[in-house]
Coordinates of C-alpha atoms and ligand atoms in Angstrom, one line a residue:
M956 CA 82.5 104.2 82.7
P957 CA 86.0 105.8 82.7
R958 CA 88.1 104.8 86.0
E959 CA 89.1 107.9 87.8
N960 CA 92.8 109.0 88.1
I961 CA 94.8 108.5 91.3
F962 CA 98.0 108.4 92.7
L963 CA 99.5 106.5 95.5
F964 CA 101.6 108.0 98.1
G965 CA 104.5 105.9 98.8
A966 CA 106.3 103.1 96.4
G967 CA 108.0 100.3 98.9
G968 CA 106.6 97.0 99.3
H969 CA 103.6 97.8 100.9
A970 CA 102.7 100.2 97.7
K971 CA 103.2 97.2 95.1
V972 CA 100.6 95.2 97.1
V973 CA 98.1 98.3 97.3
A974 CA 98.7 98.7 93.5
E975 CA 97.7 95.1 92.9
V976 CA 94.4 95.4 94.9
V977 CA 93.4 99.0 92.9
E978 CA 94.4 97.8 89.4
R979 CA 92.1 94.3 90.2
Q980 CA 89.6 96.0 91.9
G981 CA 89.0 98.4 88.9
L982 CA 87.3 101.3 90.1
Y983 CA 91.1 103.7 89.8
R984 CA 93.6 104.0 87.3
I985 CA 96.7 104.8 89.1
A986 CA 98.4 108.1 87.4
F987 CA 101.8 108.0 89.2
W988 CA 103.5 107.2 92.1
V989 CA 104.7 110.1 94.8
D990 CA 107.9 109.1 96.8
D991 CA 110.0 111.4 99.3
D992 CA 112.8 109.3 98.3
P993 CA 115.2 111.0 95.9
T994 CA 116.6 107.8 94.4
L995 CA 113.0 106.6 93.3
K996 CA 112.5 109.6 91.3
D997 CA 111.6 109.1 87.7
R998 CA 111.7 105.2 88.3
S999 CA 108.8 103.1 86.9
V1000 CA 107.2 100.8 89.1
F1001 CA 104.7 98.3 87.9
G1002 CA 104.8 100.9 84.8
Y1003 CA 103.9 103.9 86.8
Q1004 CA 106.3 106.4 86.8
V1005 CA 107.6 108.0 90.5
L1006 CA 106.8 111.7 90.0
G1007 CA 108.9 112.8 93.2
G1008 CA 108.0 113.9 96.3
R1009 CA 105.0 115.7 97.7
D1010 CA 105.5 119.4 95.7
Q1011 CA 105.8 117.5 92.3
A1012 CA 102.4 115.7 93.5
R1013 CA 100.9 118.6 94.4
H1014 CA 101.2 120.1 91.0
A1015 CA 100.7 116.8 88.9
C1016 CA 97.4 116.9 90.9
E1017 CA 96.4 120.5 89.5
R1018 CA 97.7 119.7 86.0
L1019 CA 95.7 116.6 85.9
G1020 CA 92.7 117.5 88.2
I1021 CA 93.6 114.5 90.7
R1022 CA 91.5 114.8 93.8
R1023 CA 91.8 111.5 95.3
C1024 CA 94.8 109.1 96.9
L1025 CA 96.0 106.5 98.6
V1026 CA 98.5 106.6 101.4
A1027 CA 100.2 103.0 100.7
I1028 CA 102.7 103.4 103.7
G1029 CA 103.0 100.2 106.2
N1030 CA 103.9 102.3 109.2
N1031 CA 100.6 103.5 111.0
A1032 CA 102.1 106.7 112.3
D1033 CA 103.7 107.6 108.7
R1034 CA 100.5 106.7 107.2
L1035 CA 98.2 108.5 109.3
K1036 CA 100.5 111.9 109.5
I1037 CA 101.1 111.8 105.7
S1038 CA 97.3 111.4 105.4
E1039 CA 96.5 114.5 107.4
M1040 CA 98.5 116.3 105.5
L1041 CA 97.2 115.6 102.1
A1042 CA 93.7 116.1 103.4
A1043 CA 95.1 119.2 104.9
E1044 CA 95.3 120.1 101.0
G1045 CA 92.1 119.4 99.8
L1046 CA 92.8 115.8 98.9
E1047 CA 90.2 113.0 99.5
F1048 CA 91.1 108.8 99.7
A1049 CA 90.3 105.8 97.5
T1050 CA 89.0 102.7 99.5
A1051 CA 90.7 99.7 97.7
I1052 CA 89.3 96.3 98.2
H1053 CA 90.6 93.3 96.5
P1054 CA 87.9 91.6 94.7
S1055 CA 89.1 87.7 96.2
A1056 CA 88.3 89.7 99.8
V1057 CA 84.9 88.6 101.8
L1058 CA 82.8 91.3 102.9
A1059 CA 79.2 90.7 104.7
R1060 CA 76.8 93.3 103.4
D1061 CA 76.4 95.7 105.7
V1062 CA 80.5 95.7 106.6
V1063 CA 81.7 99.6 106.6
I1064 CA 84.9 100.5 105.3
G1065 CA 86.5 103.9 105.8
P1066 CA 88.1 106.3 103.2
G1067 CA 91.9 105.5 102.6
S1068 CA 91.9 102.1 103.8
V1069 CA 92.7 98.7 102.0
V1070 CA 91.5 95.1 102.2
I1071 CA 94.0 92.9 100.7
A1072 CA 93.6 89.4 99.1
G1073 CA 91.5 86.6 101.0
A1074 CA 90.5 88.9 103.8
V1075 CA 87.1 88.1 105.3
L1076 CA 84.9 90.7 107.0
N1077 CA 81.8 89.6 108.9
P1078 CA 78.4 91.1 109.6
G1079 CA 78.7 94.3 111.6
A1080 CA 82.6 94.7 111.1
V1081 CA 83.3 98.6 111.0
V1082 CA 86.9 99.4 109.8
G1083 CA 87.8 103.3 110.2
D1084 CA 89.9 105.5 107.8
Q1085 CA 93.6 104.8 106.8
V1086 CA 93.6 101.0 107.8
I1087 CA 95.0 98.1 106.4
I1088 CA 93.3 94.8 106.6
N1089 CA 96.4 92.5 105.3
T1090 CA 96.3 89.0 103.0
G1091 CA 93.7 86.7 104.7
A1092 CA 92.8 88.3 107.9
T1093 CA 89.9 87.6 109.4
V1094 CA 87.8 90.3 111.0
D1095 CA 85.0 88.8 112.5
H1096 CA 81.2 90.1 113.5
D1097 CA 81.1 93.3 115.0
C1098 CA 84.6 94.2 115.2
Q1099 CA 85.5 97.9 115.2
I1100 CA 89.1 98.9 113.5
G1101 CA 90.2 102.3 114.5
R1102 CA 91.8 104.8 112.2
G1103 CA 95.4 103.9 111.1
A1104 CA 95.4 100.7 112.4
H1105 CA 96.7 97.2 111.2
V1106 CA 95.6 93.8 111.0
A1107 CA 98.5 92.3 109.4
P1108 CA 98.5 88.9 107.5
K1109 CA 96.7 86.2 108.5
A1110 CA 95.5 87.6 112.0
T1111 CA 92.3 86.5 113.3
L1112 CA 90.1 89.0 115.4
C1113 CA 87.0 87.0 116.8
G1114 CA 83.6 88.6 117.5
F1115 CA 83.5 92.2 119.0
V1116 CA 87.1 93.1 119.2
T1117 CA 87.8 96.7 119.5
V1118 CA 91.3 97.5 117.7
G1119 CA 92.0 101.1 118.9
I1120 CA 93.6 104.1 116.8
G1121 CA 97.1 103.2 115.0
A1122 CA 97.0 99.9 116.8
F1123 CA 98.7 96.9 115.1
I1124 CA 97.7 93.3 115.1
G1125 CA 100.7 91.4 114.2
S1126 CA 101.0 88.5 111.4
G1127 CA 99.0 85.3 112.6
A1128 CA 98.2 86.9 116.1
T1129 CA 94.7 86.0 117.6
V1130 CA 92.3 88.1 119.5
I1131 CA 89.6 86.1 121.4
P1132 CA 85.7 87.6 121.4
N1133 CA 84.9 90.8 123.2
V1134 CA 88.5 92.1 123.7
M1135 CA 89.7 95.5 123.4
V1136 CA 93.1 96.7 121.9
G1137 CA 94.1 100.1 122.6
D1138 CA 95.1 102.9 120.5
Q1139 CA 98.6 102.3 119.2
A1140 CA 99.0 99.0 120.8
V1141 CA 101.1 96.5 119.4
V1142 CA 100.3 92.5 118.9
G1143 CA 103.2 90.3 118.2
A1144 CA 102.9 88.2 115.4
G1145 CA 101.4 84.6 116.4
A1146 CA 100.3 86.4 119.7
T1147 CA 97.0 84.9 121.5
V1148 CA 95.0 87.8 123.1
V1149 CA 92.7 86.7 125.8
R1150 CA 92.3 89.9 127.9
N1151 CA 92.3 94.0 126.9
V1152 CA 95.4 95.3 126.1
P1153 CA 96.0 98.8 127.0
A1154 CA 96.9 101.6 124.7
G1155 CA 100.5 102.1 123.9
T1156 CA 101.5 98.8 125.1
V1157 CA 103.4 95.7 123.3
V1158 CA 102.3 92.2 124.1
V1159 CA 103.6 89.2 122.7
G1160 CA 102.9 85.2 123.6
T1161 CA 100.1 83.0 124.1
P1162 CA 98.6 84.1 126.4
A1163 CA 99.9 87.5 125.5
R1164 CA 101.6 89.5 127.8
P1165 CA 103.2 92.9 128.0
I1166 CA 106.4 93.6 127.5
A1167 CA 107.0 97.3 126.7
K1168 CA 105.7 100.3 125.7
S1169 CA 105.1 101.4 122.3
G1170 CA 106.0 104.5 120.8
P1171 CA 103.4 107.6 120.6
S1172 CA 101.7 108.6 117.2
P1173 CA 101.7 112.4 116.8
S1174 CA 98.4 112.4 114.9
V1175 CA 96.8 110.3 117.8
E1176 CA 97.8 112.7 120.1
A1177 CA 96.9 115.9 118.2
Ligands
JB2_1834 O1 106.7 109.1 106.4 C1 107.3 108.2 105.7 C2 107.5 108.0 104.4 N1 107.1 109.1 103.4 C3 107.3 108.5 102.3 N2 107.5 107.1 106.3 C4 108.1 105.8 105.8 N3 108.2 104.8 106.5 N4 108.1 105.6 104.7 C5 107.8 106.9 103.7 N5 107.9 107.2 102.5 C6 108.4 105.8 101.4 O2 107.1 104.9 101.6 C7 109.4 105.7 101.6 O3 110.6 106.6 101.1 C8 109.5 104.3 101.1 O4 109.4 104.2 99.7 C9 108.0 103.9 101.2 C10 108.2 102.9 102.3 O5 108.7 101.8 101.7 P1 109.1 100.2 102.5 O6 109.1 98.9 101.5 O7 110.2 100.9 103.1 O8 107.8 99.9 103.5 P2 105.9 99.6 103.2 O9 105.5 100.8 104.0 O10 106.0 100.0 102.0 O11 106.1 98.3 103.9 C11 106.0 97.8 105.2 O12 104.8 97.6 105.9 C12 103.9 96.8 104.9 C13 102.6 96.9 105.3 C14 106.8 96.8 105.4 O13 106.9 96.4 106.5 C15 106.1 95.6 104.7 O14 107.1 94.4 104.8 C16 104.7 95.3 105.2 N6 104.1 94.4 104.5

């Protein structure tokens, strides 16, 4: 079966990781990168050309009949904003899962989401769209991960954890069972979350405590 052509939006550090996942998954062929940074235009990254910004993408998609892409930008608010803009233009989203990730039979992963090498998702986990489950993260049974969230490398979510829209769980953080992390909340690297985190709150440490408010995401407010 021929692989479907897609493009990756963003050509930075996260995008290179996403390209690895897409190549190893083997379902899609990367046709080109799109990036608004003019200094990247016409560069080759991993052998794929950076076509230019969104306008170039639109034309190339029409010409090549491409209807699917992945937004490969780590910033949650920006990834959501750009995915909404691309969806409004009629584009759909691929889902990329690294073959070394371990997914239980009933795990649900939304469109535009990426599961990176070594991640483990146990039964009943539901992952929304435009989510990053990063390298070696664990999402245990019956967790729910909201749209545009990011579970960073080696973070551990125990059973029945809920992660809100656009929330960020830092690298190596642990969230104990049944805890809810609110929309756009930020959990610092290595934190141990033992009670619910209100929306828009930054928590750090063990046990995790609030230190600040996190910035709003336009796409969450909309
Ligand atoms: O709206 C935008 C945007 N549009 C295009 N916001 C952001 N942040 N980036 C945008 N881009 C393009 O995506 C930029 O021109 C740039 O080329 C690329 C982002 O690359 P960068 O290397 O800055 O970040 P990243 O998103 O690839 O990686 C971050 O997130 C990952 C999950 C880093 O923090 C990584 O260390 C992390 N692993």
